[in-house]
mmCIF file of C-alpha atoms in Angstrom:
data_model
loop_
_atom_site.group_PDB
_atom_site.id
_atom_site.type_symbol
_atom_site.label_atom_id
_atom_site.label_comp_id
_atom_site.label_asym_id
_atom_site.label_seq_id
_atom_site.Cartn_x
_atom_site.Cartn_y
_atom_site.Cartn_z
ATOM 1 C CA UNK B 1 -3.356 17.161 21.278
ATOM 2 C CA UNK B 2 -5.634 14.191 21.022
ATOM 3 C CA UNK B 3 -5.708 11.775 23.283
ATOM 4 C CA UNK B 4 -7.172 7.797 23.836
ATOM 5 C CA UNK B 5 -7.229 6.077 26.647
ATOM 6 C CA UNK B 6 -8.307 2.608 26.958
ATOM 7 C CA UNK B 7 -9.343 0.247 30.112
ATOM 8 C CA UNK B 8 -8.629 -1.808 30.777
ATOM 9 C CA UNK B 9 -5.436 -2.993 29.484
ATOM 10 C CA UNK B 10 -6.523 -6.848 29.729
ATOM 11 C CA UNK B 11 -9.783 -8.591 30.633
ATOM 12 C CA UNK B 12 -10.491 -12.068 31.171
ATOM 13 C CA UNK B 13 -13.419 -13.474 30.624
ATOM 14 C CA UNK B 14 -15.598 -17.112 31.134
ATOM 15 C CA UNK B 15 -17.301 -17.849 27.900
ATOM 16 C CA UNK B 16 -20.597 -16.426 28.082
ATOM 17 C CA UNK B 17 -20.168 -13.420 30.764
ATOM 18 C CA UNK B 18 -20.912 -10.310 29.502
ATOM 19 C CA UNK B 19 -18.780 -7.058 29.936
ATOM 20 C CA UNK B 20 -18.161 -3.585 28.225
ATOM 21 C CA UNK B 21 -14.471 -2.329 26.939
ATOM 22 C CA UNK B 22 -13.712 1.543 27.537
ATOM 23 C CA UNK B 23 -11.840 4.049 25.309
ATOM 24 C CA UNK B 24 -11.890 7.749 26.524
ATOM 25 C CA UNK B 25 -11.194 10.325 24.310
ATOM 26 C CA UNK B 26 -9.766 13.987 24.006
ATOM 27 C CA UNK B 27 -10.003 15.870 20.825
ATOM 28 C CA UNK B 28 -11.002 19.634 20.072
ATOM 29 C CA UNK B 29 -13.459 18.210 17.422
ATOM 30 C CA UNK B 30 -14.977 14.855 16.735
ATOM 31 C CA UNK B 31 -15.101 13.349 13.509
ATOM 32 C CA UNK B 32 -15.370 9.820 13.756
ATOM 33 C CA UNK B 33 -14.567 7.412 16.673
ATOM 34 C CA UNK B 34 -13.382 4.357 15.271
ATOM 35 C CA UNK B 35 -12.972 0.331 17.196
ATOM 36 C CA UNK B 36 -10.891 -2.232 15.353
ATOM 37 C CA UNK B 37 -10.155 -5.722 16.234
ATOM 38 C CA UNK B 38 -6.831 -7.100 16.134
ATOM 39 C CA UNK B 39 -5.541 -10.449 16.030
ATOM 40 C CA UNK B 40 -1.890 -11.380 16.796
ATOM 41 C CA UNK B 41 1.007 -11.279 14.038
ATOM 42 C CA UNK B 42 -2.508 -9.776 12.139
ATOM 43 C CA UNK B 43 -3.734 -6.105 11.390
ATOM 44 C CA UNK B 44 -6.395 -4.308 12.780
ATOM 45 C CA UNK B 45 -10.035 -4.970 11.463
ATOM 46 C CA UNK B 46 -12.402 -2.311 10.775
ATOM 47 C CA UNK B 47 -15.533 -3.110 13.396
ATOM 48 C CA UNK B 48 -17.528 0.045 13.994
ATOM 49 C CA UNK B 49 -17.175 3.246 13.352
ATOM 50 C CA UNK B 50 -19.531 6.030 15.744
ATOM 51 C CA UNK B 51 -19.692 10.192 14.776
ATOM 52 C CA UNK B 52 -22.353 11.528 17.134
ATOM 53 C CA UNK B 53 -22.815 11.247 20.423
ATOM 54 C CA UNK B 54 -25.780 8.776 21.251
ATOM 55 C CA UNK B 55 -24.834 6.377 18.234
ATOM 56 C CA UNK B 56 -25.027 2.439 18.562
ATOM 57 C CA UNK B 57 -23.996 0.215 16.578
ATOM 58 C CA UNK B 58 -24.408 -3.452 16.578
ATOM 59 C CA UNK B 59 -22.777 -6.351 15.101
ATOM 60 C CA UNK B 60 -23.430 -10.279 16.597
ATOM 61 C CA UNK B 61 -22.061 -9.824 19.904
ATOM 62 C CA UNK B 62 -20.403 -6.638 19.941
ATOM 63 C CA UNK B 63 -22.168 -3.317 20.641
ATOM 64 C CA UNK B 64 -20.819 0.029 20.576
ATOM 65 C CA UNK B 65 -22.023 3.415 22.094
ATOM 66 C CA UNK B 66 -20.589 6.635 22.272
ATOM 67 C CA UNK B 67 -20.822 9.878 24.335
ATOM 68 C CA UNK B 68 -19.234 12.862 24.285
ATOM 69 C CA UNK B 69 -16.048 11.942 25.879
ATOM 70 C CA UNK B 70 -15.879 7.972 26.025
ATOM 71 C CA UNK B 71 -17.122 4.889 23.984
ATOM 72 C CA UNK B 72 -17.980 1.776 25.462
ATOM 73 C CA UNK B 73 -17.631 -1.900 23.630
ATOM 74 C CA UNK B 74 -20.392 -3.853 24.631
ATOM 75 C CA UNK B 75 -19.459 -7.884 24.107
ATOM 76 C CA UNK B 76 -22.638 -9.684 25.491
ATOM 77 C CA UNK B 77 -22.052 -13.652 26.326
ATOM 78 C CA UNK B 78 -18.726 -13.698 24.514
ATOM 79 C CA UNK B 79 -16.987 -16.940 22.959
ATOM 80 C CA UNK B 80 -13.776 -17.986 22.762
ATOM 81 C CA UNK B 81 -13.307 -16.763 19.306
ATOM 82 C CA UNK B 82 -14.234 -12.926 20.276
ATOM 83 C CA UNK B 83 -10.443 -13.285 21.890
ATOM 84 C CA UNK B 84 -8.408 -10.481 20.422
ATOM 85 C CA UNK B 85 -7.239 -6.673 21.094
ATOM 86 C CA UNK B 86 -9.570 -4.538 20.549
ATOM 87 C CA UNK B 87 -8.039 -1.222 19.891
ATOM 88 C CA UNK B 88 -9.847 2.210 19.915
ATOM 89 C CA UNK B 89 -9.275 5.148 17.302
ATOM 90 C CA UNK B 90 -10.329 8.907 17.025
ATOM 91 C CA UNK B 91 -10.288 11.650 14.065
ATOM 92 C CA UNK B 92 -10.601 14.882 14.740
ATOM 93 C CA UNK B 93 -12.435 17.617 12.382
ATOM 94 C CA UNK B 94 -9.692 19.072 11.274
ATOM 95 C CA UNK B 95 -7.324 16.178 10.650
ATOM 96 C CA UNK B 96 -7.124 13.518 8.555
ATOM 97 C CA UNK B 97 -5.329 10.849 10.711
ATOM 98 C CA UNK B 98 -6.887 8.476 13.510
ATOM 99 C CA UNK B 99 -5.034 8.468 16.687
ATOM 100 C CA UNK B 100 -4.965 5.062 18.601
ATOM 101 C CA UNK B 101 -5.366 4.027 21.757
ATOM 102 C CA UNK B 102 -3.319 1.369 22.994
ATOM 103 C CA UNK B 103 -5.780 -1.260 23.133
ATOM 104 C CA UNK B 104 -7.883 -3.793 25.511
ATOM 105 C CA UNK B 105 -6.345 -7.374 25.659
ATOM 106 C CA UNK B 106 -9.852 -9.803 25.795
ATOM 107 C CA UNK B 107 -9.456 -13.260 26.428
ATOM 108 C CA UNK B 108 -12.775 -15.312 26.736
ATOM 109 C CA UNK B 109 -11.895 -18.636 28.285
ATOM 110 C CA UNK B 110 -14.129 -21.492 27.366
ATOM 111 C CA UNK P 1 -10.214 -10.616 -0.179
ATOM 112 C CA UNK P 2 -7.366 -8.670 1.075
ATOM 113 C CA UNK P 3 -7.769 -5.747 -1.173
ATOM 114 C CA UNK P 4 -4.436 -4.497 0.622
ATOM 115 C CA UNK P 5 -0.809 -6.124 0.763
ATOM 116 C CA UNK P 6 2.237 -4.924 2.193
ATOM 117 C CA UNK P 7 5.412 -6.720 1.222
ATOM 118 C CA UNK P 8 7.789 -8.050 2.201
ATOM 119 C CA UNK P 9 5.885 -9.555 5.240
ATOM 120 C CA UNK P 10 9.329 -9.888 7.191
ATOM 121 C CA UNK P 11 12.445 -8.307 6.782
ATOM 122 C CA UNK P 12 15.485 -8.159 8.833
ATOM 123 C CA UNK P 13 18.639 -5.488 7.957
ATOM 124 C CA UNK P 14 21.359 -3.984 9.154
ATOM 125 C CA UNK P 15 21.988 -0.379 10.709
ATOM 126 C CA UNK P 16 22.687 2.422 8.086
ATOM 127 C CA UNK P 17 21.115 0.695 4.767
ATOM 128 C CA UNK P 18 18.130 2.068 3.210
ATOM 129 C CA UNK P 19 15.237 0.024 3.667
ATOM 130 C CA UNK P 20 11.793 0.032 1.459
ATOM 131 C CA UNK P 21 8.275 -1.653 2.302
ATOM 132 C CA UNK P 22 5.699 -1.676 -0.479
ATOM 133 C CA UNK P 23 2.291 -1.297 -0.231
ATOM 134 C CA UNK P 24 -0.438 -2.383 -2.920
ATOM 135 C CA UNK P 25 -4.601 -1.845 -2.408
ATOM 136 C CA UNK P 26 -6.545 -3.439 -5.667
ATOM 137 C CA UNK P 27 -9.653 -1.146 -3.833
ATOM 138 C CA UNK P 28 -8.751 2.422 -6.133
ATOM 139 C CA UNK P 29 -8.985 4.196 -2.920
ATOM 140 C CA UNK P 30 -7.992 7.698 -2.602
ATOM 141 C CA UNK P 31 -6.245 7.425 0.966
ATOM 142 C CA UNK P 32 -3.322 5.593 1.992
ATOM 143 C CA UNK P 33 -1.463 5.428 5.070
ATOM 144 C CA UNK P 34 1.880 4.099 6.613
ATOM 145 C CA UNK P 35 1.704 3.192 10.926
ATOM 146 C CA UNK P 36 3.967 1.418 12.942
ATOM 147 C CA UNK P 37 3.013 -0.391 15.900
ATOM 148 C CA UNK P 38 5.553 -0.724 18.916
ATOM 149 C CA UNK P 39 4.348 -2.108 22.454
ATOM 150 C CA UNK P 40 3.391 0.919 25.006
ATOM 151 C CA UNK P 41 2.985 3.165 22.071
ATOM 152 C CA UNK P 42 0.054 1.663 20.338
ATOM 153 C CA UNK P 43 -0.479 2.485 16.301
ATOM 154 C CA UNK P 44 1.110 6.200 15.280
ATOM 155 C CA UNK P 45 0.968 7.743 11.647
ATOM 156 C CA UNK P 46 3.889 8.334 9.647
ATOM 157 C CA UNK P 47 3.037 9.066 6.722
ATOM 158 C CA UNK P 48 -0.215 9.688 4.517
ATOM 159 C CA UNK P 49 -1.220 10.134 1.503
ATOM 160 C CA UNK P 50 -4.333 12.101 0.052
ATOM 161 C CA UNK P 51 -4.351 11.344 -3.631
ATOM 162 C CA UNK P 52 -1.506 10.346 -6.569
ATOM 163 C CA UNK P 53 1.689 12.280 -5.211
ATOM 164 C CA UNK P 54 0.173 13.807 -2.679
ATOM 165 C CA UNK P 55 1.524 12.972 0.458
ATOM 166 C CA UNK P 56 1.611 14.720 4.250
ATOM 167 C CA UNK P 57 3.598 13.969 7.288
ATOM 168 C CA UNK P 58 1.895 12.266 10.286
ATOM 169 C CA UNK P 59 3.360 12.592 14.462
ATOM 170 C CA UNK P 60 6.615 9.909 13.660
ATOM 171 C CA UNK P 61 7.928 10.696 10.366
ATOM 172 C CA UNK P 62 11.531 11.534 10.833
ATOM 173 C CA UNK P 63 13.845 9.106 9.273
ATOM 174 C CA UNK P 64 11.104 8.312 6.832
ATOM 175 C CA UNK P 65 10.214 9.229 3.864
ATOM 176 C CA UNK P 66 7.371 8.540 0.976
ATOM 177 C CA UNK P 67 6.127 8.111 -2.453
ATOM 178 C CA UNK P 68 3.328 7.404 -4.203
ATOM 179 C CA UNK P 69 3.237 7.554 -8.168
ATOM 180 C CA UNK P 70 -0.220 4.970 -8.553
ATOM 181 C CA UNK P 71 -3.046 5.133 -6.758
ATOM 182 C CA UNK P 72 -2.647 1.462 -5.786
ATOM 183 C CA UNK P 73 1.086 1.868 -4.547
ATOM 184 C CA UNK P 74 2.283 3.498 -1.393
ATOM 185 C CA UNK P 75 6.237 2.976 -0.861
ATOM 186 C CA UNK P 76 7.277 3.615 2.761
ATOM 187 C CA UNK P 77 11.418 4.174 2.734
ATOM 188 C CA UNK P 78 13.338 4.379 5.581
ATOM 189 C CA UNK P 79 16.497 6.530 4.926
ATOM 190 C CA UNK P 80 19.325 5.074 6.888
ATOM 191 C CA UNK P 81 17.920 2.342 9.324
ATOM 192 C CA UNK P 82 18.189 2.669 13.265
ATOM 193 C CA UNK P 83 17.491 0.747 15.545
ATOM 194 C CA UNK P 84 14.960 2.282 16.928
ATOM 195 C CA UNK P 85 13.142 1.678 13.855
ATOM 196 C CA UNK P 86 12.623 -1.933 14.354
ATOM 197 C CA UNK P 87 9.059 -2.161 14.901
ATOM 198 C CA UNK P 88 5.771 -3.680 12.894
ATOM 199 C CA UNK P 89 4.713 -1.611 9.771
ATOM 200 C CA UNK P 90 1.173 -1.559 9.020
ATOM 201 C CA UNK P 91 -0.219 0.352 5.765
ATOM 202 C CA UNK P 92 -4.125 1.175 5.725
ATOM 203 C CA UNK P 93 -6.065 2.277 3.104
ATOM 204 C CA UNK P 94 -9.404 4.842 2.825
ATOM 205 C CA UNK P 95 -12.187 5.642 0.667
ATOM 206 C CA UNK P 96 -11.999 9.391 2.097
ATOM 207 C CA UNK P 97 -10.917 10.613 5.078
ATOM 208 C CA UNK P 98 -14.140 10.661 7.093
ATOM 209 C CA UNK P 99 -14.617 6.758 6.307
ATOM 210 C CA UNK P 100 -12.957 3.764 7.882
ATOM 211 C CA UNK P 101 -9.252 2.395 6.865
ATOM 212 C CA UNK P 102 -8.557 -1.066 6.033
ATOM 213 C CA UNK P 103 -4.989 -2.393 7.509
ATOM 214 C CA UNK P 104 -2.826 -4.432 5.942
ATOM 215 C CA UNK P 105 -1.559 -7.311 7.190
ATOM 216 C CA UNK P 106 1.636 -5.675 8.414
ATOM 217 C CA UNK P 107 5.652 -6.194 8.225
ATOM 218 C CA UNK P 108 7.845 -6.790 10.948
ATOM 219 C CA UNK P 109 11.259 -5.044 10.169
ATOM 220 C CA UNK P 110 13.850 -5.667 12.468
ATOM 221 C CA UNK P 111 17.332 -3.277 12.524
ATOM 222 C CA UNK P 112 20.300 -4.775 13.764
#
């Protein structure tokens, strides 16, 4: 059965110091490895999705990398606004549905 | 540009009545998808759907059921509400299944 794990469950940050989310992953097969944002009472926003191990992807101050069994979020000299949960998804090869990890709680205080 | 809207946002109803949330996408996109959220449990499927009446079970789907006769509506019904059905309802939507789903902006359905 898949599995995601995410750590940690919260992180607090000072505006402007950088640090890196974790989601570890089981599957039998990798399709796609998916990271969402989520804002309270909101739903999750599509942020990056990764397929091969070695993929980056980049957008403003977010940055995410992916190996064969874990992904790291990279949020370089975060603001206040990059507060959210950041959850963590994977699809395996031979299923159509994403299975979630239960998220990283970031707070970036100003 | 939501492209995707559940309705109604909030609902609250009693134990035993049939319940149904609506789903709409403007986007023509050939997946759609019913979670729920619930603290310690993170987002689990309960339904999907792979084209116009095609539909599949996900890992929470008792006590559940589906339909889908458009492609831009995806009705979640729950049979005879429970308690432990109280939770937040999120639809998605997808271009294919390989590609990344767009949520919805969820409905919180409380059971009482």
């Amino acid at each position: 059965e898949d599995q995601v794990t995410q750590s940690p469950e919260a992180l607090r940050l000072q505006e402007g110091e950088s640090s890196s989310l974790n989601c570890s992953y089981t599957v039998s097969g990798l399709r796609g490895l998916f990271w969402y944002r989520q804002d309270p009472g909101k739903g999750p926003e599509f942020l990056f999705t990764l397929y091969s191990a070695g993929e980056e992807k980049e957008k403003e101050r977010l940055k995410a990398t992916l190996t064969k069994k874990e992904s790291f979020l990279h949020i370089t000299a975060p603001k206040p606004e990059d507060s959210a949960t950041y959850l963590c998804a994977v699809q395996e090869t031979s299923g159509s549905r994403l299975t979630f990890g239960e998220g990283t709680q970031l707070t970036v205080n100003p | 540009d939501a492209g995707i809207t559940q309705s109604p946002r909030h609902k609250v109803t009693e134990t035993g009545t049939p319940v149904t949330l609506r789903c709409h996408q403007t986007e023509n996109h050939r997946y759609m998808y019913w979670y729920r959220q619930d603290p310690g449990h993170g987002l689990r499927l309960i339904h999907y759907s792979y084209g116009v009446k095609d539909t599949d079970k996900g890992e929470v789907s008792d006590g559940y059921s589906v339909s889908r006769s458009k492609t831009e509506d995806f009705l979640l019904t729950l049979e005879s509400a429970t308690s432990s059905q109280t939770s937040v309802y999120f639809c998605a939507m997808g271009r294919e299944v390989s590609t990344e789903a767009f949520f919805g902006q969820g409905t919180r359905l409380t059971v009482v």
